[in-house]
Structure formats: C-alpha cells, structure tokens
mmCIF file of C-alpha atoms in Angstrom:
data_model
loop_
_atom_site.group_PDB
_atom_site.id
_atom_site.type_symbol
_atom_site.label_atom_id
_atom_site.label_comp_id
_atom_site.label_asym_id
_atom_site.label_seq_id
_atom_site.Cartn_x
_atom_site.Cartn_y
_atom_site.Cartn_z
ATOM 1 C CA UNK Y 1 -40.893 84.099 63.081
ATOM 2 C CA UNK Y 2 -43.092 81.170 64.681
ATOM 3 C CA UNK Y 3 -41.745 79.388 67.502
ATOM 4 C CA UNK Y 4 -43.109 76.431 68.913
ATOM 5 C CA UNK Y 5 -41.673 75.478 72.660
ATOM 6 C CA UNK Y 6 -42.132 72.286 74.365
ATOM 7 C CA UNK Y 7 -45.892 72.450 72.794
ATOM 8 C CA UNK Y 8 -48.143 69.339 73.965
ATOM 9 C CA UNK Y 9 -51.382 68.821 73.585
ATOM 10 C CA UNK Y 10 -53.146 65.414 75.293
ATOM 11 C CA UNK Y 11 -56.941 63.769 74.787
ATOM 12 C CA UNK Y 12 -57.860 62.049 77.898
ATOM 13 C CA UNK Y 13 -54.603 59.792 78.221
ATOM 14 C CA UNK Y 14 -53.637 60.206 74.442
ATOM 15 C CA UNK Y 15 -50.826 62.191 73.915
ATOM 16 C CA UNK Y 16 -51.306 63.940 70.602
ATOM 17 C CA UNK Y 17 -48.828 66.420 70.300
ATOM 18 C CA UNK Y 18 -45.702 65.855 72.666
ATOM 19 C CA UNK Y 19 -42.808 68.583 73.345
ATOM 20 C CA UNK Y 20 -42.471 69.968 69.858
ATOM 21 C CA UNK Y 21 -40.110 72.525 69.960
ATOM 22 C CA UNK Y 22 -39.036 74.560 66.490
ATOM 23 C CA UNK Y 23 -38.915 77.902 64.660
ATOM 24 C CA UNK Y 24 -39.898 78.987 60.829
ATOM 25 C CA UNK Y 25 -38.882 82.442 59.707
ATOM 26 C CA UNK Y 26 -39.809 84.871 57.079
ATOM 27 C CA UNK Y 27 -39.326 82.882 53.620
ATOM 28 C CA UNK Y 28 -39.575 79.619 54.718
ATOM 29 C CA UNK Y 29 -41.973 77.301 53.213
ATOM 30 C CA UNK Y 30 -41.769 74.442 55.903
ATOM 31 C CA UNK Y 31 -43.361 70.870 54.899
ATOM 32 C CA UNK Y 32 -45.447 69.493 58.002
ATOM 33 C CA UNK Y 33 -44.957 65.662 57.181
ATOM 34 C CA UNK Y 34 -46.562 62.760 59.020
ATOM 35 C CA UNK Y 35 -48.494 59.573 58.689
ATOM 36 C CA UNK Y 36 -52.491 59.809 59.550
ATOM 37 C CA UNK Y 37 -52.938 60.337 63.499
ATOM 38 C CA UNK Y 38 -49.366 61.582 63.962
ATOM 39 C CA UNK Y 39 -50.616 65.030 65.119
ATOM 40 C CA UNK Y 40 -50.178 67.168 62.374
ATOM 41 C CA UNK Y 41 -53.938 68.553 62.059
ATOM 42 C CA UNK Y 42 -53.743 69.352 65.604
ATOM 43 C CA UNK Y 43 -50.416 70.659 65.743
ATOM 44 C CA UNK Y 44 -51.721 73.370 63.203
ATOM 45 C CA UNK Y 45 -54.842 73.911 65.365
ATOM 46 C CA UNK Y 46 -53.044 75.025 68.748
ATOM 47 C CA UNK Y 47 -50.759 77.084 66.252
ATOM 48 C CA UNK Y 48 -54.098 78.918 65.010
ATOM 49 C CA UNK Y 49 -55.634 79.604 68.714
ATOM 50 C CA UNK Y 50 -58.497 77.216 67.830
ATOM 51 C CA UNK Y 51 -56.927 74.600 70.446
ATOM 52 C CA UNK Y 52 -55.498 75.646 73.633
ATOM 53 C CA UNK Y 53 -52.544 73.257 74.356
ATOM 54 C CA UNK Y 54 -51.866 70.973 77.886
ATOM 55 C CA UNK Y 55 -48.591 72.787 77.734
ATOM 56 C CA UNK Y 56 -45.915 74.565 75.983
ATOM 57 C CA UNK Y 57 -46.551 78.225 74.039
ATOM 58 C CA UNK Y 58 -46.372 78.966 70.655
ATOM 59 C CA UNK Y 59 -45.982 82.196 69.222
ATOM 60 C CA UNK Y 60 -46.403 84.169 65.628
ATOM 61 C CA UNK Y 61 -44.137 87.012 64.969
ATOM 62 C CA UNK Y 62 -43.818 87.538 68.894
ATOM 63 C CA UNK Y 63 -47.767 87.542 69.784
ATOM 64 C CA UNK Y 64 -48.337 84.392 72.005
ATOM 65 C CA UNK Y 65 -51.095 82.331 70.942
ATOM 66 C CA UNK Y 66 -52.643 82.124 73.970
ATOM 67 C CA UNK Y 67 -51.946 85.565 75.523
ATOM 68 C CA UNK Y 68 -52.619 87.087 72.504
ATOM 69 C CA UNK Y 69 -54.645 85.534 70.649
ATOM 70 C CA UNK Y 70 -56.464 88.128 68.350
ATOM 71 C CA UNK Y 71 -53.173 89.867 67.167
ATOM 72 C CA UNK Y 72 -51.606 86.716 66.493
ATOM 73 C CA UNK Y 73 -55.048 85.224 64.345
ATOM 74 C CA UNK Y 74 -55.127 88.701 62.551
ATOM 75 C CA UNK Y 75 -51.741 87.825 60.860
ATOM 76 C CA UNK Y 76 -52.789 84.299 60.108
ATOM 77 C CA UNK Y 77 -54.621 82.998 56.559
ATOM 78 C CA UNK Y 78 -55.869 79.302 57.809
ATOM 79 C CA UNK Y 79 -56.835 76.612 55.431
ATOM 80 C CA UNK Y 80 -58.361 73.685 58.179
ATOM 81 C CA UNK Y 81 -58.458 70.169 57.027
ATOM 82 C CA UNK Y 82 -61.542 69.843 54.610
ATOM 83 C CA UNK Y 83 -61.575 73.284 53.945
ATOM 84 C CA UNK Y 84 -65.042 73.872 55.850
ATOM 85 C CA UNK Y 85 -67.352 76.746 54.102
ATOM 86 C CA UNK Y 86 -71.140 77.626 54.445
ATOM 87 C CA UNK Y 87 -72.310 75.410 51.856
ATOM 88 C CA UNK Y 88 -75.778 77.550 51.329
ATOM 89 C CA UNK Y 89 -73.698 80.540 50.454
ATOM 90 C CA UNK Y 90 -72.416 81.389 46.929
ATOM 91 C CA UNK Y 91 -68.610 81.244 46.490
ATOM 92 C CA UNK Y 92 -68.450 85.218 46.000
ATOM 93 C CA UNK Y 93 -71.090 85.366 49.058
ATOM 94 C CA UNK Y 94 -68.659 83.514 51.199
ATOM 95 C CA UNK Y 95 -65.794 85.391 50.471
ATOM 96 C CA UNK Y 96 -67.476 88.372 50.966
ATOM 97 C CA UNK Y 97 -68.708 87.626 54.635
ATOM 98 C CA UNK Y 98 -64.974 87.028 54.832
ATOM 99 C CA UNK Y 99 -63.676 90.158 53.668
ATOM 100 C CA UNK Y 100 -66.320 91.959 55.629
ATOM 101 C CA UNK Y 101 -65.072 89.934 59.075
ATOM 102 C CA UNK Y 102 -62.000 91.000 58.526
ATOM 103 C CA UNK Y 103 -62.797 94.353 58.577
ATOM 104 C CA UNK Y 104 -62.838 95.640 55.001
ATOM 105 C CA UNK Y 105 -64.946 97.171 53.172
ATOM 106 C CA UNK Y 106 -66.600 99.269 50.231
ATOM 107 C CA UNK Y 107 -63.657 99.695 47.601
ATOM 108 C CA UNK Y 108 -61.304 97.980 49.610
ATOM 109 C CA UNK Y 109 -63.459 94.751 50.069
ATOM 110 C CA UNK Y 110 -64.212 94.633 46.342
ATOM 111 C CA UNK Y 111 -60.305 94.463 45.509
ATOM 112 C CA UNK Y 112 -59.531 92.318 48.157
ATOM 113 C CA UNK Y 113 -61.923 89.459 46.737
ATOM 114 C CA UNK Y 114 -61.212 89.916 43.290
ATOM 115 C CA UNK Y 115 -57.345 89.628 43.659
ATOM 116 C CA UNK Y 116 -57.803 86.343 45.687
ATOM 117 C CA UNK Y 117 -60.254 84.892 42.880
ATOM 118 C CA UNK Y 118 -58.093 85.859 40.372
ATOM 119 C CA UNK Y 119 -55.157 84.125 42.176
ATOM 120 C CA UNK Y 120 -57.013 80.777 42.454
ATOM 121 C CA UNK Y 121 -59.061 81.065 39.339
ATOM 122 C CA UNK Y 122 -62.874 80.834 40.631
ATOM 123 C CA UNK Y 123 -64.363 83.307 38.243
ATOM 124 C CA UNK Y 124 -65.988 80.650 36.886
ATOM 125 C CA UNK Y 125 -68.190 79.723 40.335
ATOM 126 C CA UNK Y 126 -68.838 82.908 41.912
ATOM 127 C CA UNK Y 127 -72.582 82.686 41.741
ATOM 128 C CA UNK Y 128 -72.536 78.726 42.700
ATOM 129 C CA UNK Y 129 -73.567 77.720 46.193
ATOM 130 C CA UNK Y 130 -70.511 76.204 47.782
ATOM 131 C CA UNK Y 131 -72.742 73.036 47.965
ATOM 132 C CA UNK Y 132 -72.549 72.572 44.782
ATOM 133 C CA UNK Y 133 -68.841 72.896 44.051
ATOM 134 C CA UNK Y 134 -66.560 69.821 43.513
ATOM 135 C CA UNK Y 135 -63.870 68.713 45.696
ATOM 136 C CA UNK Y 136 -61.217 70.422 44.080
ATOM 137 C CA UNK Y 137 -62.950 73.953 44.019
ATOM 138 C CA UNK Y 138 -64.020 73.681 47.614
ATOM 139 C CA UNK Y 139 -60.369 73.490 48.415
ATOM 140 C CA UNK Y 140 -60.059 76.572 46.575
ATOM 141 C CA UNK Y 141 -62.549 78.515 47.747
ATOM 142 C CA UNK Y 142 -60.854 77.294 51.328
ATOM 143 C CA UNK Y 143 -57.870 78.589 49.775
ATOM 144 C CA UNK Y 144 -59.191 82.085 48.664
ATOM 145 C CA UNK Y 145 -60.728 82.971 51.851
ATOM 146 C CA UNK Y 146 -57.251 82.134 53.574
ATOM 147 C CA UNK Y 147 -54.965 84.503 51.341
ATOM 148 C CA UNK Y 148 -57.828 87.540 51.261
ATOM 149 C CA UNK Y 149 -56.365 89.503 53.987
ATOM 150 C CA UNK Y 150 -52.727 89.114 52.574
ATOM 151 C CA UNK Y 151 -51.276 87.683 55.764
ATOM 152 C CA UNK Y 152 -48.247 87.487 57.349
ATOM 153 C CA UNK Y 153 -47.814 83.819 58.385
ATOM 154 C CA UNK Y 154 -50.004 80.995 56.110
ATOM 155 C CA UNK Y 155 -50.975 77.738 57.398
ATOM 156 C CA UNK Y 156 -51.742 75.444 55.021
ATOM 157 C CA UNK Y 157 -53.377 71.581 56.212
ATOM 158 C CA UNK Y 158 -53.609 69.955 52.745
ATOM 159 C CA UNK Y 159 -53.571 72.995 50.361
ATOM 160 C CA UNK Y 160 -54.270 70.931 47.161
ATOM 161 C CA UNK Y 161 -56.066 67.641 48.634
ATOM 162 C CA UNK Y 162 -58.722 66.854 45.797
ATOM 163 C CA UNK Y 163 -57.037 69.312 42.984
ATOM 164 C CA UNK Y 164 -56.270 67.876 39.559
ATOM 165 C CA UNK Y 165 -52.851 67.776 38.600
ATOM 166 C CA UNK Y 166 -53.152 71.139 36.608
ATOM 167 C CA UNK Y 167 -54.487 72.740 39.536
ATOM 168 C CA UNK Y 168 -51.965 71.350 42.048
ATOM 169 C CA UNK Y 169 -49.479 73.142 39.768
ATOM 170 C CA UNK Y 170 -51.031 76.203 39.697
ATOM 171 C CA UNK Y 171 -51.391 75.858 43.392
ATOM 172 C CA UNK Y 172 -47.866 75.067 44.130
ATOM 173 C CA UNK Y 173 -46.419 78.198 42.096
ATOM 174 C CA UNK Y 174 -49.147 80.527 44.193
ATOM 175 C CA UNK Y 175 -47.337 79.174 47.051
ATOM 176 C CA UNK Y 176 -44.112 79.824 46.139
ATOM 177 C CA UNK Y 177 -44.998 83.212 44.744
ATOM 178 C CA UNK Y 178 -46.482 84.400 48.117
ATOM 179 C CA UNK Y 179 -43.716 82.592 50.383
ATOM 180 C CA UNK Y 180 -40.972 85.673 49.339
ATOM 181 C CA UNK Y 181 -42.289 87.993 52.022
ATOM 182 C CA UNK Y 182 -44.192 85.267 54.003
ATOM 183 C CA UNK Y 183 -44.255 82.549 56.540
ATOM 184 C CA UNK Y 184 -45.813 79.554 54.701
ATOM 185 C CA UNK Y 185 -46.172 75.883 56.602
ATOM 186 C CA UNK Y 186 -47.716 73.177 54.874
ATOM 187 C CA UNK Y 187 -49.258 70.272 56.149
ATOM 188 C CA UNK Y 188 -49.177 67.161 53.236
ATOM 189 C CA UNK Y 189 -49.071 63.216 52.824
ATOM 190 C CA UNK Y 190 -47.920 64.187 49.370
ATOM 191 C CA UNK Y 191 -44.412 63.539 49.056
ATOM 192 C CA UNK Y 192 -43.954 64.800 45.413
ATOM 193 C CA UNK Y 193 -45.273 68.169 47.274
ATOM 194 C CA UNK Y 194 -42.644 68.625 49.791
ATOM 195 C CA UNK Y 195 -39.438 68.417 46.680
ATOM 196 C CA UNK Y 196 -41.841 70.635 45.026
ATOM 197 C CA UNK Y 197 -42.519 73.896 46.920
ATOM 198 C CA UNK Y 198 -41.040 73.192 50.803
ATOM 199 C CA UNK Y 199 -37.910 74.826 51.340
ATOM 200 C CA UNK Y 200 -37.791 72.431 54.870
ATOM 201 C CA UNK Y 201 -39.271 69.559 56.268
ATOM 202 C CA UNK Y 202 -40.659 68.061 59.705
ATOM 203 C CA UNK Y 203 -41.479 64.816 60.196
ATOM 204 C CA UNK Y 204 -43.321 63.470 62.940
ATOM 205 C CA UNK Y 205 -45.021 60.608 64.388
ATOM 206 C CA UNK Y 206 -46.945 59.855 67.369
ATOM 207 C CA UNK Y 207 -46.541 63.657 67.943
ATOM 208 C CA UNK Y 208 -43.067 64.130 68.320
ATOM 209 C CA UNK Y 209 -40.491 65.504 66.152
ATOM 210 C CA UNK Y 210 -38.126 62.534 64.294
ATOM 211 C CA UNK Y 211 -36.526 64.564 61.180
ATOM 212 C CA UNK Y 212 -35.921 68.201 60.368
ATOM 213 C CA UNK Y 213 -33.995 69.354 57.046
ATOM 214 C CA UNK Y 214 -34.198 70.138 53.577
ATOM 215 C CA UNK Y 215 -35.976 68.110 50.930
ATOM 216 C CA UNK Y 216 -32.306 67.615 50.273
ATOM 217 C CA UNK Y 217 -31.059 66.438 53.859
ATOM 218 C CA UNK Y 218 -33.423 64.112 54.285
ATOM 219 C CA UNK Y 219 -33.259 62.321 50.769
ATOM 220 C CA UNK Y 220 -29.462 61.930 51.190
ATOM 221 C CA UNK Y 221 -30.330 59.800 53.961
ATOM 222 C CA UNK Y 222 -32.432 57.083 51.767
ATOM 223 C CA UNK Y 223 -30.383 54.450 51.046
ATOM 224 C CA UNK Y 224 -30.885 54.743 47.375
ATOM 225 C CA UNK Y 225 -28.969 58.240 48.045
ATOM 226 C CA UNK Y 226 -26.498 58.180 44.737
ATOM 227 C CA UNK Y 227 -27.600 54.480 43.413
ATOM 228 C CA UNK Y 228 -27.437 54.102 39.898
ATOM 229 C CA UNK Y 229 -30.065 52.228 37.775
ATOM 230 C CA UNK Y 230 -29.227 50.484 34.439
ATOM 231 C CA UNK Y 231 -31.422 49.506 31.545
ATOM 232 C CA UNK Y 232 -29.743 47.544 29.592
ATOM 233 C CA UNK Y 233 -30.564 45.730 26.633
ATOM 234 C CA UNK Y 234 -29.225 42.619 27.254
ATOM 235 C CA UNK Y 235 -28.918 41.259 30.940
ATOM 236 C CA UNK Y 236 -26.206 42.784 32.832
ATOM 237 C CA UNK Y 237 -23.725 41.248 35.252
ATOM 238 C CA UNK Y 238 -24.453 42.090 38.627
ATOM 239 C CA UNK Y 239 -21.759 40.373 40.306
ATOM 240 C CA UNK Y 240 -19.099 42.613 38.383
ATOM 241 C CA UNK Y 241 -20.907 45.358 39.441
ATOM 242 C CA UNK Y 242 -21.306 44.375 42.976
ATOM 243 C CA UNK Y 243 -17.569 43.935 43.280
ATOM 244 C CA UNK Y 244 -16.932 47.888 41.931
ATOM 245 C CA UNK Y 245 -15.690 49.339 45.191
ATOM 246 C CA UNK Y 246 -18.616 51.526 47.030
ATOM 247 C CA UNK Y 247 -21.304 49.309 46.105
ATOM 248 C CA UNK Y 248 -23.322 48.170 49.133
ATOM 249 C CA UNK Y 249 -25.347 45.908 46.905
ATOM 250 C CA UNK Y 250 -27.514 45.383 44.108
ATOM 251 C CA UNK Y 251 -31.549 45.345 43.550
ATOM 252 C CA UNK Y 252 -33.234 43.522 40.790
ATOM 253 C CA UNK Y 253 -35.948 45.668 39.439
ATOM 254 C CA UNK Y 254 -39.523 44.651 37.661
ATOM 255 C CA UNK Y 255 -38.266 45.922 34.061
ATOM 256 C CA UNK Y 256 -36.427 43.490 32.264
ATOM 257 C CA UNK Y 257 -32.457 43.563 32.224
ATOM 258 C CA UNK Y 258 -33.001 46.889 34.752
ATOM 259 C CA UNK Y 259 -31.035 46.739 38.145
ATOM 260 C CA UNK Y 260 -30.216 49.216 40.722
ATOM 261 C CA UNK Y 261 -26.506 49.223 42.393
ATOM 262 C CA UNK Y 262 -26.523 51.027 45.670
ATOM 263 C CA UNK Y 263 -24.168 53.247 46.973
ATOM 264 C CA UNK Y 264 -22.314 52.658 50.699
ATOM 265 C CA UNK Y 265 -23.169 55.518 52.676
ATOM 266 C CA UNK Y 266 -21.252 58.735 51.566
ATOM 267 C CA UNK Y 267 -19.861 57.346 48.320
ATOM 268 C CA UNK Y 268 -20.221 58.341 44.832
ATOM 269 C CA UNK Y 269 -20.553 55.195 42.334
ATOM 270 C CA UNK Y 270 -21.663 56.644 38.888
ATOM 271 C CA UNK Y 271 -17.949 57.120 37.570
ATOM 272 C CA UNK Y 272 -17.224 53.434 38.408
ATOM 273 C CA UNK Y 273 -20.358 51.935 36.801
ATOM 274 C CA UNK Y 274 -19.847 54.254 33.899
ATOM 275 C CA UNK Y 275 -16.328 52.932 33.728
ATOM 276 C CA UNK Y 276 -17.340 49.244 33.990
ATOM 277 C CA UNK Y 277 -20.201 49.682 31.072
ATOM 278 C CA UNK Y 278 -17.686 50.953 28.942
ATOM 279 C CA UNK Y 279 -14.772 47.902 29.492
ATOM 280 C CA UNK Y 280 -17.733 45.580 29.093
ATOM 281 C CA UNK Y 281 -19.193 47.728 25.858
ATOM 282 C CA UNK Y 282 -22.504 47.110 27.506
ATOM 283 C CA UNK Y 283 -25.637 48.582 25.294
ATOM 284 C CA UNK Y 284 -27.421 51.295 27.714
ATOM 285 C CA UNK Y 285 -31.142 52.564 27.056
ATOM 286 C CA UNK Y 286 -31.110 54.187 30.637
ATOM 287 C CA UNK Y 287 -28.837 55.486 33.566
ATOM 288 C CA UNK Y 288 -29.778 57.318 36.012
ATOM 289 C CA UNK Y 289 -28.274 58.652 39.451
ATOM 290 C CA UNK Y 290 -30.696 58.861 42.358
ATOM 291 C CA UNK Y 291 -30.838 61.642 45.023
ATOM 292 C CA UNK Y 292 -32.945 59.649 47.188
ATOM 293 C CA UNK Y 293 -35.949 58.460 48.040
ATOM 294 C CA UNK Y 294 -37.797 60.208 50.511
ATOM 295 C CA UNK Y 295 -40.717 58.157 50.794
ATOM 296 C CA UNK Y 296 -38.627 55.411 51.510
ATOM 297 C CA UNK Y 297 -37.005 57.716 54.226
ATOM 298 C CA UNK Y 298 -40.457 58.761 55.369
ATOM 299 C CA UNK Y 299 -41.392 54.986 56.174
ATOM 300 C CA UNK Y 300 -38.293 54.342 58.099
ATOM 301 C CA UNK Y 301 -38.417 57.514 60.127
ATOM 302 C CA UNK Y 302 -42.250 56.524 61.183
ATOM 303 C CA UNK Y 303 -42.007 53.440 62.213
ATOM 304 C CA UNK Y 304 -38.682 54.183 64.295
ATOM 305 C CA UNK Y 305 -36.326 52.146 61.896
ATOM 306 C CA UNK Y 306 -32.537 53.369 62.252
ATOM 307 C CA UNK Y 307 -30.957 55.263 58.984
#
C-alpha cells in the first residue's frame, strides 16, 4: 500500500502540505480533491521523490520515499501537472527514450510502446513532434509514457485536463481497467470524475485533510442528500409539501412550476411526496430523488462551513 504519515511540506513560512496522514491499498482508485493552492500538486510531488518533505515519510509498497527512493520511483507511472514532454521529439521518439530509461529494450521495448499507444489511441501522431500536438493529445502522450512500464502504484495529477468528452471516457474506463491489480490516485477539480472512476475521496484545503470517504459518504452529507424535485405542470403547493413530515424545507428552482423539497438529515421523503401528488392528482413531467450533491459538499468542506 501507500502510506502517508504526518507528511508536511513548507515554502519559506507557507505551509503547503500540513500533517497528512493516510493509506491507499491495492485496488483503490483514490480521488485527490481540492480547490487551486490547497496542496494537491505538491502532495503528489513528495509522494513521487521529486520533493523532499519538511517532515513526515511517505512510503510505496514499503520502500520509503526518501530512503529509498529509486525502488520506490521504479514502481511508480507519474503523470505531473501539464504533462511536460520534449516538445522537439516525435510522440513515438519520446516514448521511446522512455522505454529505453526504463531499461527495456530490443523486442521488449517495441511491445512495451505499442501496448501503451494502443491503450491511449496515438497511432495517429507517432511521427508528430510533441510541439505540435493539441492539448488533449499532450495529455496523452503524458499519459502513455506513465503506464509504459506497467507499474505498480499510478499517480495521476489531472489525467484528462484538456480531453474531449469522448476521450475523457475512454480515459476513465483505462483507469478503471488498470486499477484491478493497481494502486491508482487521482488528482482532479472535476467533480463528475470522482462519481465516475474513484472508488474514495480526499479532500483538502490549505493542506490538510477535511473529508475522507466514498463518492457515496460524502454525497450523503449534501444537504440535498434524498431531496426530491418536482416538475409539474401546473404550479405546485409548496406549503403542503413543506408540512409532509421530514421536510426541512423547500427550494424554488429556475424551471417553471419545478421545486425541490429537502430532506431533514437521515430521512427518506419520496414515499410522502409520492403520496401527497397522488391525494392532490397533481400532473408530474419529472421526479427525481437526489443522492447528493457533492460539489455543494466540496464548497462547504473548503471554506470550513459545518455539515
């Protein structure tokens, strides 16, 4: 597994990265959430040996970072932030400097490079210079060169940042694919990402850990966890439905005769609305039961708001 104790890493008098303390084991594809400047980007580079932390260890399948630096890094595929390549090189140049730096060669190298081009799908850039590559096959490239050497543990700092949504897709279902006998963390801003592929999420901000749980856990604790929206056709009376019993309250929404009756925490409300449309023969063109709103639990949890 990869444990991270009591790791800190400071800039001059800026804290970045203060106590974090967790572990991710064999399967797990962990969700690295944050706002911009929480310390997620660095986080992943004292997990990688390219920072050296103020204090704390980290280690990857029991080879300390620090101590061991080498043995941990040759179990490690690393996509950094921007995906930096040699922009002069061609895409099948690149990868092959890659292969050959991590020690393969001949037939080996060969199959190495064409199963990771396969996987991501740049057949059709191989002779480009990296240069001249959009935004979206940079990242891929960047994501070839990490999964080459069929690691262990894969660290991911915005895996599909500048992919279209066809390529996200195909991007997320690589990801899942390779997680079964990996350790895969992710590092995203893209919420939609986290219910997609992340079997657990960490949130942080200003460094330190605020939220750890499933997709799952943490969307429960929205306060839209279980509200029901309405669409009705006519206008619908909110006051009866405020008065159902386990309704904290109701929210007007921008669509026309379309309101959202929230749950108080730990109740269930859909069989008393369903009830109540029924007595009042209401016409319905949409209900629908929420699980949560994790962006909305995201904000909270950043800016220090209780839940």
């Amino acid at each position: 597994m990869i444990e991270l104790n009591q790791l800190s890493k400071q800039f001059g008098p800026q804290r970045v990265v203060d106590n974090l303390s967790f572990q991710v084991r064999q399967g797990e594809v962990l969700g690295f959430l944050g706002p911009n400047g929480a310390g997620k980007s660095t986080t992943m580079k004292l997990l990688t040996g390219f920072l050296t932390p103020t204090s704390g260890s980290a280690s990857i399948l029991g080879f300390d970072i620090q101590k061991q630096t080498l043995k941990a890094q040759r179990l490690i595929g690393y996509l950094p932030e921007g995906a930096p390549c040699y922009g002069d090189m061609t895409v099948h140049g690149f990868l092959g400097f890659i292969a050959e730096v991590r020690g393969f060669r001949g037939v080996e190298k060969r199959q190495r490079i064409a199963t990771a081009v396969a996987l991501v799908e740049l057949e059709k850039v191989l002779e480009q210079s990296i240069d001249t590559l959009s935004k979206g096959f940079k990242r891929r490239v960047g994501l070839a060169q990490a999964i080459l050497h069929e690691p262990r543990v894969l660290i991911l700092d915005e895996p599909t940042d500048g992919l279209d949504p066809n390529q996200k897709h195909q991007v997320r279902k690589l990801i899942q694919r390779l997680a079964a006998d990996k350790i895969v963390i992710i590092s995203t801003h893209i919420l939609e990402e986290v219910s997609a592929v992340c079997t657990r999420a960490l949130v942080i901000s200003q460094g330190r850990l605020v939220a750890d749980g499933t997709p799952l856990e943490l969307e429960s604790r929205s306060r839209y966890h279980q509200a029901v929206t309405l669409l009705g056709e006519q206008p619908l009376d909110s006051a009866a439905l405020a008065a159902l019993p386990g309704v904290a309250g109701i929210e007007n929404n921008a669509r026309e005769h379309s309101l959202t009756v929230l749950a108080q925490p730990g109740q269930v409300i859909f069989a008393q609305v369903n009830a109540l449309i029924g007595q009042r023969g209401w016409a319905i063109k949409e209900l629908n039961v929420e699980r949560g709103r994790l962006d909305e639990v995201f904000r909270r949890l950043t800016r220090g708001e209780e839940l």
